[in-house]
mmCIF file of C-alpha atoms and ligand atoms in Angstrom:
data_model
loop_
_atom_site.group_PDB
_atom_site.id
_atom_site.type_symbol
_atom_site.label_atom_id
_atom_site.label_comp_id
_atom_site.label_asym_id
_atom_site.label_seq_id
_atom_site.Cartn_x
_atom_site.Cartn_y
_atom_site.Cartn_z
ATOM 1 C CA UNK A 157 22.079 -17.278 -30.475
ATOM 2 C CA UNK A 158 25.030 -15.175 -31.523
ATOM 3 C CA UNK A 159 27.016 -18.397 -31.905
ATOM 4 C CA UNK A 160 24.392 -19.919 -34.145
ATOM 5 C CA UNK A 161 24.202 -16.796 -36.262
ATOM 6 C CA UNK A 162 27.971 -16.752 -36.472
ATOM 7 C CA UNK A 163 27.938 -20.377 -37.615
ATOM 8 C CA UNK A 164 25.444 -19.649 -40.385
ATOM 9 C CA UNK A 165 27.378 -16.613 -41.427
ATOM 10 C CA UNK A 166 30.505 -18.767 -41.614
ATOM 11 C CA UNK A 167 28.744 -21.367 -43.749
ATOM 12 C CA UNK A 168 27.719 -18.775 -46.286
ATOM 13 C CA UNK A 169 31.216 -17.626 -46.995
ATOM 14 C CA UNK A 170 34.112 -15.755 -45.577
ATOM 15 C CA UNK A 171 33.037 -12.309 -46.771
ATOM 16 C CA UNK A 172 29.663 -12.626 -45.125
ATOM 17 C CA UNK A 173 31.337 -13.763 -41.964
ATOM 18 C CA UNK A 174 33.560 -10.715 -41.831
ATOM 19 C CA UNK A 175 30.664 -8.454 -42.633
ATOM 20 C CA UNK A 176 28.646 -10.098 -39.898
ATOM 21 C CA UNK A 177 31.322 -9.802 -37.210
ATOM 22 C CA UNK A 178 31.886 -6.158 -38.018
ATOM 23 C CA UNK A 179 28.191 -5.501 -37.629
ATOM 24 C CA UNK A 180 27.925 -7.583 -34.465
ATOM 25 C CA UNK A 181 30.902 -5.769 -33.021
ATOM 26 C CA UNK A 182 29.309 -2.423 -33.712
ATOM 27 C CA UNK A 183 26.086 -3.528 -32.053
ATOM 28 C CA UNK A 184 27.884 -4.893 -29.010
ATOM 29 C CA UNK A 185 30.012 -1.794 -28.804
ATOM 30 C CA UNK A 186 26.971 0.475 -28.881
ATOM 31 C CA UNK A 187 25.192 -1.611 -26.293
ATOM 32 C CA UNK A 188 28.260 -1.497 -24.091
ATOM 33 C CA UNK A 189 28.423 2.287 -24.414
ATOM 34 C CA UNK A 190 24.726 2.618 -23.562
ATOM 35 C CA UNK A 191 25.275 0.441 -20.503
ATOM 36 C CA UNK A 192 28.297 2.443 -19.353
ATOM 37 C CA UNK A 193 26.455 5.687 -20.014
ATOM 38 C CA UNK A 194 23.383 4.560 -18.103
ATOM 39 C CA UNK A 195 25.431 3.662 -15.044
ATOM 40 C CA UNK A 196 26.324 7.303 -14.550
ATOM 41 C CA UNK A 197 23.317 8.974 -16.182
ATOM 42 C CA UNK A 198 21.511 9.464 -12.871
ATOM 43 C CA UNK A 199 24.412 10.958 -10.941
ATOM 44 C CA UNK A 200 25.471 13.054 -13.943
ATOM 45 C CA UNK A 201 22.015 14.623 -14.061
ATOM 46 C CA UNK A 202 21.439 13.483 -17.642
ATOM 47 C CA UNK A 203 17.924 12.157 -17.036
ATOM 48 C CA UNK A 204 14.756 14.196 -17.136
ATOM 49 C CA UNK A 205 11.024 13.693 -17.378
ATOM 50 C CA UNK A 206 8.588 14.994 -19.941
ATOM 51 C CA UNK A 207 4.828 14.975 -19.505
ATOM 52 C CA UNK A 208 2.170 14.125 -22.055
ATOM 53 C CA UNK A 209 -1.317 15.470 -21.335
ATOM 54 C CA UNK A 210 -4.124 12.954 -20.847
ATOM 55 C CA UNK A 211 -7.446 14.401 -21.984
ATOM 56 C CA UNK A 212 -10.972 13.526 -20.854
ATOM 57 C CA UNK A 213 -12.764 12.623 -24.067
ATOM 58 C CA UNK A 214 -16.151 14.044 -23.108
ATOM 59 C CA UNK A 215 -15.153 17.427 -21.725
ATOM 60 C CA UNK A 216 -11.898 17.847 -23.632
ATOM 61 C CA UNK A 217 -10.156 18.756 -20.412
ATOM 62 C CA UNK A 218 -6.695 17.731 -19.332
ATOM 63 C CA UNK A 219 -7.138 15.338 -16.445
ATOM 64 C CA UNK A 220 -3.581 14.141 -16.080
ATOM 65 C CA UNK A 221 -0.217 13.384 -17.573
ATOM 66 C CA UNK A 222 1.982 10.436 -18.394
ATOM 67 C CA UNK A 223 5.554 10.912 -17.215
ATOM 68 C CA UNK A 224 8.064 9.782 -19.844
ATOM 69 C CA UNK A 225 11.785 9.440 -19.339
ATOM 70 C CA UNK A 226 14.333 11.321 -21.430
ATOM 71 C CA UNK A 227 18.103 10.802 -21.505
ATOM 72 C CA UNK A 228 20.604 13.190 -22.970
ATOM 73 C CA UNK A 229 23.943 11.419 -22.788
ATOM 74 C CA UNK A 230 27.156 13.395 -22.885
ATOM 75 C CA UNK A 231 28.773 10.738 -25.113
ATOM 76 C CA UNK A 232 25.827 9.439 -27.125
ATOM 77 C CA UNK A 233 23.615 12.501 -27.420
ATOM 78 C CA UNK A 234 19.846 12.220 -27.237
ATOM 79 C CA UNK A 235 18.795 8.610 -26.678
ATOM 80 C CA UNK A 236 15.335 7.196 -27.343
ATOM 81 C CA UNK A 237 13.660 5.268 -24.498
ATOM 82 C CA UNK A 238 12.913 2.437 -26.909
ATOM 83 C CA UNK A 239 16.682 1.993 -27.287
ATOM 84 C CA UNK A 240 17.913 2.536 -23.735
ATOM 85 C CA UNK A 241 15.034 1.184 -21.600
ATOM 86 C CA UNK A 242 15.636 -2.420 -22.781
ATOM 87 C CA UNK A 243 19.327 -2.093 -21.835
ATOM 88 C CA UNK A 244 18.393 -0.601 -18.465
ATOM 89 C CA UNK A 245 16.022 -3.550 -17.957
ATOM 90 C CA UNK A 246 18.515 -6.257 -18.956
ATOM 91 C CA UNK A 247 21.192 -4.839 -16.670
ATOM 92 C CA UNK A 248 18.886 -4.100 -13.737
ATOM 93 C CA UNK A 249 19.804 -0.396 -13.836
ATOM 94 C CA UNK A 250 16.093 0.268 -14.409
ATOM 95 C CA UNK A 251 15.421 -0.341 -10.712
ATOM 96 C CA UNK A 252 17.431 2.704 -9.565
ATOM 97 C CA UNK A 253 16.289 4.795 -12.527
ATOM 98 C CA UNK A 254 12.686 3.726 -11.978
ATOM 99 C CA UNK A 255 12.828 4.832 -8.341
ATOM 100 C CA UNK A 256 14.080 8.218 -9.472
ATOM 101 C CA UNK A 257 11.292 8.510 -12.073
ATOM 102 C CA UNK A 258 8.664 7.653 -9.491
ATOM 103 C CA UNK A 259 10.054 10.155 -6.997
ATOM 104 C CA UNK A 260 10.282 12.988 -9.539
ATOM 105 C CA UNK A 261 6.833 12.302 -10.978
ATOM 106 C CA UNK A 262 5.163 12.150 -7.554
ATOM 107 C CA UNK A 263 6.857 15.366 -6.404
ATOM 108 C CA UNK A 264 5.835 17.195 -9.560
ATOM 109 C CA UNK A 265 2.258 15.912 -9.521
ATOM 110 C CA UNK A 266 1.835 16.800 -5.832
ATOM 111 C CA UNK A 267 2.997 20.360 -6.565
ATOM 112 C CA UNK A 268 0.654 20.693 -9.554
ATOM 113 C CA UNK A 269 -2.279 19.440 -7.504
ATOM 114 C CA UNK A 270 -1.502 21.983 -4.775
ATOM 115 C CA UNK A 271 -1.204 24.862 -7.234
ATOM 116 C CA UNK A 272 -2.884 24.605 -10.620
ATOM 117 C CA UNK A 273 -4.602 21.248 -11.161
ATOM 118 C CA UNK A 274 -6.227 19.868 -7.990
ATOM 119 C CA UNK A 275 -7.537 16.685 -9.644
ATOM 120 C CA UNK A 276 -4.552 15.806 -11.817
ATOM 121 C CA UNK A 277 -3.609 12.124 -12.132
ATOM 122 C CA UNK A 278 -0.016 11.197 -12.930
ATOM 123 C CA UNK A 279 0.801 7.995 -14.834
ATOM 124 C CA UNK A 280 4.213 6.385 -14.349
ATOM 125 C CA UNK A 281 5.593 3.458 -16.360
ATOM 126 C CA UNK A 282 6.936 0.514 -14.350
ATOM 127 C CA UNK A 283 9.137 -2.140 -15.872
ATOM 128 C CA UNK A 284 8.674 -5.789 -14.759
ATOM 129 C CA UNK A 285 12.137 -5.674 -13.148
ATOM 130 C CA UNK A 286 10.852 -3.119 -10.625
ATOM 131 C CA UNK A 287 8.413 -5.630 -9.171
ATOM 132 C CA UNK A 288 10.882 -6.922 -6.600
ATOM 133 C CA UNK A 289 10.690 -7.164 -2.831
ATOM 134 C CA UNK A 290 10.698 -3.535 -1.783
ATOM 135 C CA UNK A 291 8.420 -2.094 -4.467
ATOM 136 C CA UNK A 292 5.283 -1.576 -2.396
ATOM 137 C CA UNK A 293 7.272 0.114 0.396
ATOM 138 C CA UNK A 294 9.119 2.302 -2.101
ATOM 139 C CA UNK A 295 5.872 3.459 -3.687
ATOM 140 C CA UNK A 296 4.423 4.149 -0.234
ATOM 141 C CA UNK A 297 7.538 6.168 0.682
ATOM 142 C CA UNK A 298 7.322 8.210 -2.514
ATOM 143 C CA UNK A 299 3.693 9.026 -1.791
ATOM 144 C CA UNK A 300 4.477 9.959 1.779
ATOM 145 C CA UNK A 301 7.498 12.132 0.967
ATOM 146 C CA UNK A 302 5.705 13.957 -1.829
ATOM 147 C CA UNK A 303 2.363 14.177 -0.065
ATOM 148 C CA UNK A 304 0.672 12.913 -3.226
ATOM 149 C CA UNK A 305 -2.784 11.389 -2.793
ATOM 150 C CA UNK A 306 -2.396 7.665 -3.731
ATOM 151 C CA UNK A 307 -5.515 7.965 -5.889
ATOM 152 C CA UNK A 308 -3.630 10.477 -8.049
ATOM 153 C CA UNK A 309 -0.991 7.898 -8.987
ATOM 154 C CA UNK A 310 -1.517 5.472 -11.856
ATOM 155 C CA UNK A 311 1.117 2.792 -12.424
ATOM 156 C CA UNK A 312 1.401 1.556 -16.004
ATOM 157 C CA UNK A 313 2.392 -2.084 -16.309
ATOM 158 C CA UNK A 314 2.731 -4.421 -19.269
ATOM 159 C CA UNK A 315 0.755 -7.482 -20.299
ATOM 160 C CA UNK A 316 4.084 -9.330 -20.217
ATOM 161 C CA UNK A 317 4.254 -8.751 -16.436
ATOM 162 C CA UNK A 318 0.688 -9.990 -15.939
ATOM 163 C CA UNK A 319 1.455 -13.226 -17.771
ATOM 164 C CA UNK A 320 4.344 -14.005 -15.422
ATOM 165 C CA UNK A 321 4.444 -15.476 -11.938
ATOM 166 C CA UNK A 322 1.235 -14.292 -10.273
ATOM 167 C CA UNK A 323 2.141 -15.747 -6.892
ATOM 168 C CA UNK A 324 4.480 -12.862 -6.186
ATOM 169 C CA UNK A 325 2.785 -10.288 -8.393
ATOM 170 C CA UNK A 326 -0.770 -10.582 -7.114
ATOM 171 C CA UNK A 327 -0.007 -9.622 -3.485
ATOM 172 C CA UNK A 328 2.028 -6.624 -4.677
ATOM 173 C CA UNK A 329 -0.713 -5.339 -6.980
ATOM 174 C CA UNK A 330 -3.319 -5.978 -4.295
ATOM 175 C CA UNK A 331 -1.272 -3.995 -1.771
ATOM 176 C CA UNK A 332 -0.851 -1.099 -4.201
ATOM 177 C CA UNK A 333 -4.547 -1.133 -5.080
ATOM 178 C CA UNK A 334 -5.451 -1.246 -1.380
ATOM 179 C CA UNK A 335 -3.398 1.930 -0.879
ATOM 180 C CA UNK A 336 -5.590 3.553 -3.530
ATOM 181 C CA UNK A 337 -3.044 3.502 -6.350
ATOM 182 C CA UNK A 338 -4.503 2.817 -9.810
ATOM 183 C CA UNK A 339 -3.083 0.085 -12.027
ATOM 184 C CA UNK A 340 -3.130 0.515 -15.785
ATOM 185 C CA UNK A 341 -2.283 -1.990 -18.549
ATOM 186 C CA UNK A 342 -0.061 -0.275 -21.133
ATOM 187 C CA UNK A 343 -0.004 -1.107 -24.858
ATOM 188 C CA UNK A 344 -3.098 -3.243 -24.359
ATOM 189 C CA UNK A 345 -3.698 -5.747 -27.125
ATOM 190 C CA UNK A 346 -0.134 -6.169 -28.312
ATOM 191 C CA UNK A 347 1.181 -8.683 -25.816
ATOM 192 C CA UNK A 348 -0.800 -11.852 -25.323
ATOM 193 C CA UNK A 349 -4.063 -13.355 -26.425
ATOM 194 C CA UNK A 350 -5.182 -14.610 -23.018
ATOM 195 C CA UNK A 351 -7.548 -12.239 -21.245
ATOM 196 C CA UNK A 352 -7.940 -14.329 -18.103
ATOM 197 C CA UNK A 353 -5.561 -12.054 -16.242
ATOM 198 C CA UNK A 354 -8.121 -9.250 -16.393
ATOM 199 C CA UNK A 355 -10.169 -11.071 -13.752
ATOM 200 C CA UNK A 356 -7.252 -12.153 -11.608
ATOM 201 C CA UNK A 357 -5.634 -8.774 -10.948
ATOM 202 C CA UNK A 358 -6.893 -5.463 -9.557
ATOM 203 C CA UNK A 359 -6.776 -3.384 -12.759
ATOM 204 C CA UNK A 360 -8.336 0.045 -13.245
ATOM 205 C CA UNK A 361 -7.439 1.123 -16.748
ATOM 206 C CA UNK A 362 -6.611 -0.330 -20.173
ATOM 207 C CA UNK A 363 -4.477 1.696 -22.561
ATOM 208 C CA UNK A 364 -5.384 0.712 -26.112
ATOM 209 C CA UNK A 365 -2.142 0.496 -28.055
ATOM 210 C CA UNK A 366 -1.561 3.143 -30.663
ATOM 211 C CA UNK A 367 -1.289 0.529 -33.434
ATOM 212 C CA UNK A 368 -5.083 0.092 -33.126
ATOM 213 C CA UNK A 369 -5.751 3.822 -32.859
ATOM 214 C CA UNK A 370 -3.737 4.380 -36.043
ATOM 215 C CA UNK A 371 -6.383 2.523 -38.067
ATOM 216 C CA UNK A 372 -9.281 4.643 -36.818
ATOM 217 C CA UNK A 373 -11.840 5.563 -38.025
ATOM 218 C CA UNK A 374 -11.505 3.908 -41.466
ATOM 219 C CA UNK A 375 -10.126 0.416 -40.926
ATOM 220 C CA UNK A 376 -12.775 -2.052 -39.995
ATOM 221 C CA UNK A 377 -10.500 -4.277 -37.880
ATOM 222 C CA UNK A 378 -9.219 -1.384 -35.761
ATOM 223 C CA UNK A 379 -12.770 -0.125 -35.267
ATOM 224 C CA UNK A 380 -13.998 -3.558 -34.193
ATOM 225 C CA UNK A 381 -11.089 -4.126 -31.802
ATOM 226 C CA UNK A 382 -11.306 -0.692 -30.183
ATOM 227 C CA UNK A 383 -15.069 -0.932 -29.728
ATOM 228 C CA UNK A 384 -14.724 -4.399 -28.214
ATOM 229 C CA UNK A 385 -12.011 -3.259 -25.790
ATOM 230 C CA UNK A 386 -14.098 -0.300 -24.609
ATOM 231 C CA UNK A 387 -17.203 -2.479 -24.128
ATOM 232 C CA UNK A 388 -15.253 -5.191 -22.305
ATOM 233 C CA UNK A 389 -13.371 -2.773 -20.067
ATOM 234 C CA UNK A 390 -16.537 -0.931 -19.077
ATOM 235 C CA UNK A 391 -18.409 -4.129 -18.291
ATOM 236 C CA UNK A 392 -15.481 -5.144 -16.058
ATOM 237 C CA UNK A 393 -15.578 -1.746 -14.340
ATOM 238 C CA UNK A 394 -12.379 -0.434 -15.930
ATOM 239 C CA UNK A 395 -11.563 2.758 -17.778
ATOM 240 C CA UNK A 396 -10.059 2.947 -21.245
ATOM 241 C CA UNK A 397 -7.357 5.297 -22.499
ATOM 242 C CA UNK A 398 -6.459 5.533 -26.176
ATOM 243 C CA UNK A 399 -2.808 6.263 -26.887
ATOM 244 C CA UNK A 400 -1.338 7.678 -30.065
ATOM 245 C CA UNK A 401 -4.322 9.886 -30.989
ATOM 246 C CA UNK A 402 -2.986 11.975 -33.867
ATOM 247 C CA UNK A 403 -6.060 13.317 -35.682
ATOM 248 C CA UNK A 404 -9.342 15.046 -34.893
ATOM 249 C CA UNK A 405 -11.178 12.189 -36.631
ATOM 250 C CA UNK A 406 -9.583 9.645 -34.287
ATOM 251 C CA UNK A 407 -10.424 11.743 -31.239
ATOM 252 C CA UNK A 408 -14.012 12.188 -32.425
ATOM 253 C CA UNK A 409 -14.487 8.484 -33.105
ATOM 254 C CA UNK A 410 -13.010 7.463 -29.735
ATOM 255 C CA UNK A 411 -15.279 9.957 -28.000
ATOM 256 C CA UNK A 412 -18.307 8.544 -29.862
ATOM 257 C CA UNK A 413 -17.614 4.985 -28.663
ATOM 258 C CA UNK A 414 -17.176 6.105 -25.048
ATOM 259 C CA UNK A 415 -13.415 5.804 -24.665
ATOM 260 C CA UNK A 416 -12.735 7.638 -21.390
ATOM 261 C CA UNK A 417 -9.409 9.386 -21.911
ATOM 262 C CA UNK A 418 -7.226 10.258 -24.900
ATOM 263 C CA UNK A 419 -3.550 10.830 -25.315
ATOM 264 C CA UNK A 420 -1.468 11.656 -28.380
ATOM 265 C CA UNK A 421 0.222 14.176 -30.626
ATOM 266 C CA UNK A 422 -3.193 15.596 -31.649
ATOM 267 C CA UNK A 423 -3.401 17.107 -28.159
ATOM 268 C CA UNK A 424 0.255 17.482 -27.350
ATOM 269 C CA UNK A 425 3.600 15.761 -27.677
ATOM 270 C CA UNK A 426 5.285 14.991 -24.341
ATOM 271 C CA UNK A 427 6.698 18.293 -23.031
ATOM 272 C CA UNK A 428 8.788 19.626 -20.166
ATOM 273 C CA UNK A 429 7.152 20.610 -16.889
ATOM 274 C CA UNK A 430 6.890 24.317 -17.747
ATOM 275 C CA UNK A 431 5.362 23.704 -21.158
ATOM 276 C CA UNK A 432 2.929 21.260 -19.545
ATOM 277 C CA UNK A 433 1.763 24.000 -17.213
ATOM 278 C CA UNK A 434 1.190 26.258 -20.215
ATOM 279 C CA UNK A 435 -0.753 23.493 -21.939
ATOM 280 C CA UNK A 436 -2.984 23.183 -18.866
ATOM 281 C CA UNK A 437 -4.012 26.777 -19.448
ATOM 282 C CA UNK A 438 -5.314 26.179 -22.976
ATOM 283 C CA UNK A 439 -7.483 23.158 -22.166
ATOM 284 C CA UNK A 440 -10.600 24.535 -23.808
ATOM 285 C CA UNK A 441 -8.974 24.599 -27.238
ATOM 286 C CA UNK A 442 -9.493 20.921 -28.059
HETATM 287 P P1 C2E B 710 4.560 4.043 -23.665
HETATM 288 O O1 C2E B 710 4.495 3.982 -22.182
HETATM 289 O O2 C2E B 710 3.533 3.277 -24.416
HETATM 290 O O3 C2E B 710 4.521 5.584 -24.013
HETATM 291 C C1 C2E B 710 3.930 6.112 -25.149
HETATM 292 C C2 C2E B 710 4.955 6.419 -26.215
HETATM 293 O O4 C2E B 710 4.275 6.867 -27.379
HETATM 294 C C3 C2E B 710 5.917 7.542 -25.832
HETATM 295 O O5 C2E B 710 7.155 7.280 -26.474
HETATM 296 C C4 C2E B 710 5.248 8.755 -26.460
HETATM 297 O O6 C2E B 710 6.146 9.815 -26.724
HETATM 298 C C5 C2E B 710 4.717 8.157 -27.736
HETATM 299 N N1 C2E B 710 3.554 8.888 -28.260
HETATM 300 C C6 C2E B 710 2.661 9.624 -27.584
HETATM 301 N N2 C2E B 710 1.697 10.104 -28.413
HETATM 302 C C7 C2E B 710 1.994 9.647 -29.637
HETATM 303 C C8 C2E B 710 1.369 9.811 -30.922
HETATM 304 O O7 C2E B 710 0.339 10.475 -31.095
HETATM 305 N N3 C2E B 710 1.958 9.189 -31.982
HETATM 306 C C9 C2E B 710 3.091 8.433 -31.840
HETATM 307 N N4 C2E B 710 3.608 7.867 -32.925
HETATM 308 N N5 C2E B 710 3.709 8.261 -30.634
HETATM 309 C C10 C2E B 710 3.163 8.858 -29.557
HETATM 310 P P2 C2E B 710 8.549 7.413 -25.686
HETATM 311 O O8 C2E B 710 8.502 8.578 -24.756
HETATM 312 O O9 C2E B 710 9.616 7.352 -26.719
HETATM 313 O O10 C2E B 710 8.584 6.115 -24.792
HETATM 314 C C11 C2E B 710 8.642 4.839 -25.371
HETATM 315 C C12 C2E B 710 8.418 3.768 -24.345
HETATM 316 O O11 C2E B 710 9.499 3.743 -23.402
HETATM 317 C C13 C2E B 710 7.168 3.975 -23.480
HETATM 318 O O12 C2E B 710 6.016 3.532 -24.190
HETATM 319 C C14 C2E B 710 7.497 3.126 -22.281
HETATM 320 O O13 C2E B 710 7.232 1.772 -22.542
HETATM 321 C C15 C2E B 710 9.003 3.318 -22.161
HETATM 322 N N6 C2E B 710 9.273 4.328 -21.119
HETATM 323 C C16 C2E B 710 9.307 5.679 -21.211
HETATM 324 N N7 C2E B 710 9.581 6.242 -20.007
HETATM 325 C C17 C2E B 710 9.701 5.215 -19.128
HETATM 326 C C18 C2E B 710 9.978 5.120 -17.709
HETATM 327 O O14 C2E B 710 10.116 6.123 -16.991
HETATM 328 N N8 C2E B 710 10.053 3.865 -17.179
HETATM 329 C C19 C2E B 710 9.870 2.733 -17.930
HETATM 330 N N9 C2E B 710 9.967 1.523 -17.321
HETATM 331 N N10 C2E B 710 9.598 2.784 -19.244
HETATM 332 C C20 C2E B 710 9.510 3.997 -19.827
HETATM 333 MG MG1 MG B 711 3.063 4.160 -20.869
HETATM 334 MG MG1 MG B 712 1.651 2.992 -23.967
HETATM 335 MG MG1 MG B 713 2.437 2.011 -26.747
#
């Protein structure tokens, strides 16, 4: 791909070619630095988790949190997950980082359930690369070590994963579901058009992507799609979460169509553990 691009750049003149290589070099250089940085991020203690409240739409109560990874690199400064997660996935580093995320999130959720929020559910994002041989055992170990009730753990997976090789995936998801762990489809509606996977896998929750929520309540297409997703999910016995809820009007509309849980800046941005605890205390404000 790079070769082809290089060829086209060459064809269109020497100046373009130089410009292109400079840019490519910068991109490769940055990617290389991200990769190097990621390799030591864990041991250097540069990773942390933030928690975004998940709100029950009917009672406006916080019922859980999504754990989201943050990386402050000594060399690169604050890095966005959308930039470093793909690199961590390509290089396989996500497997070690993902284990750490799972461990931290389970520990934290178990403590919160023991102290301030007995029914809290914690959602953790899993990348497709983490679905390798030992995953089910590693999840079981995390639950055991933390003492977290399996039913309080929700694993967020992507449509991309569900469209892959189901021969290896299905037994893993079945084993996790049999333990009581909930499986959630993240960014629902953005990946693939085929819905046949909804019947094939043990899925408990659909997270409507925020690109659909953004059009609520005024854009007809977004309204139609969100309503259809809620109706379909409920008839298949699944819950629906809306992500990216930024306004009261969006929250109100989603509540009116029976969307189960809401998440977004309207309620809270993702925050550190202490701030999350403070947010738990002002639940009635929404
Ligand atoms: P995601 O799982 O879909 O997470 C939701 C993203 O939307 C988060 O971005 C969150 O901060 C952002 N968000 C929440 N509410 C709003 C809102 O009202 N408006 C807008 N515009 N954005 C909102 P973040 O934290 O930057 O994470 C980006 C993506 O990186 C995540 O998307 C997820 O795919 C991935 N990611 C984050 N942490 C992890 C992790 O621990 N493991 C893996 N495998 N992926 C992760
Ligand atoms: Mg997610
Ligand atoms: Mg999402
Ligand atoms: Mg999303």
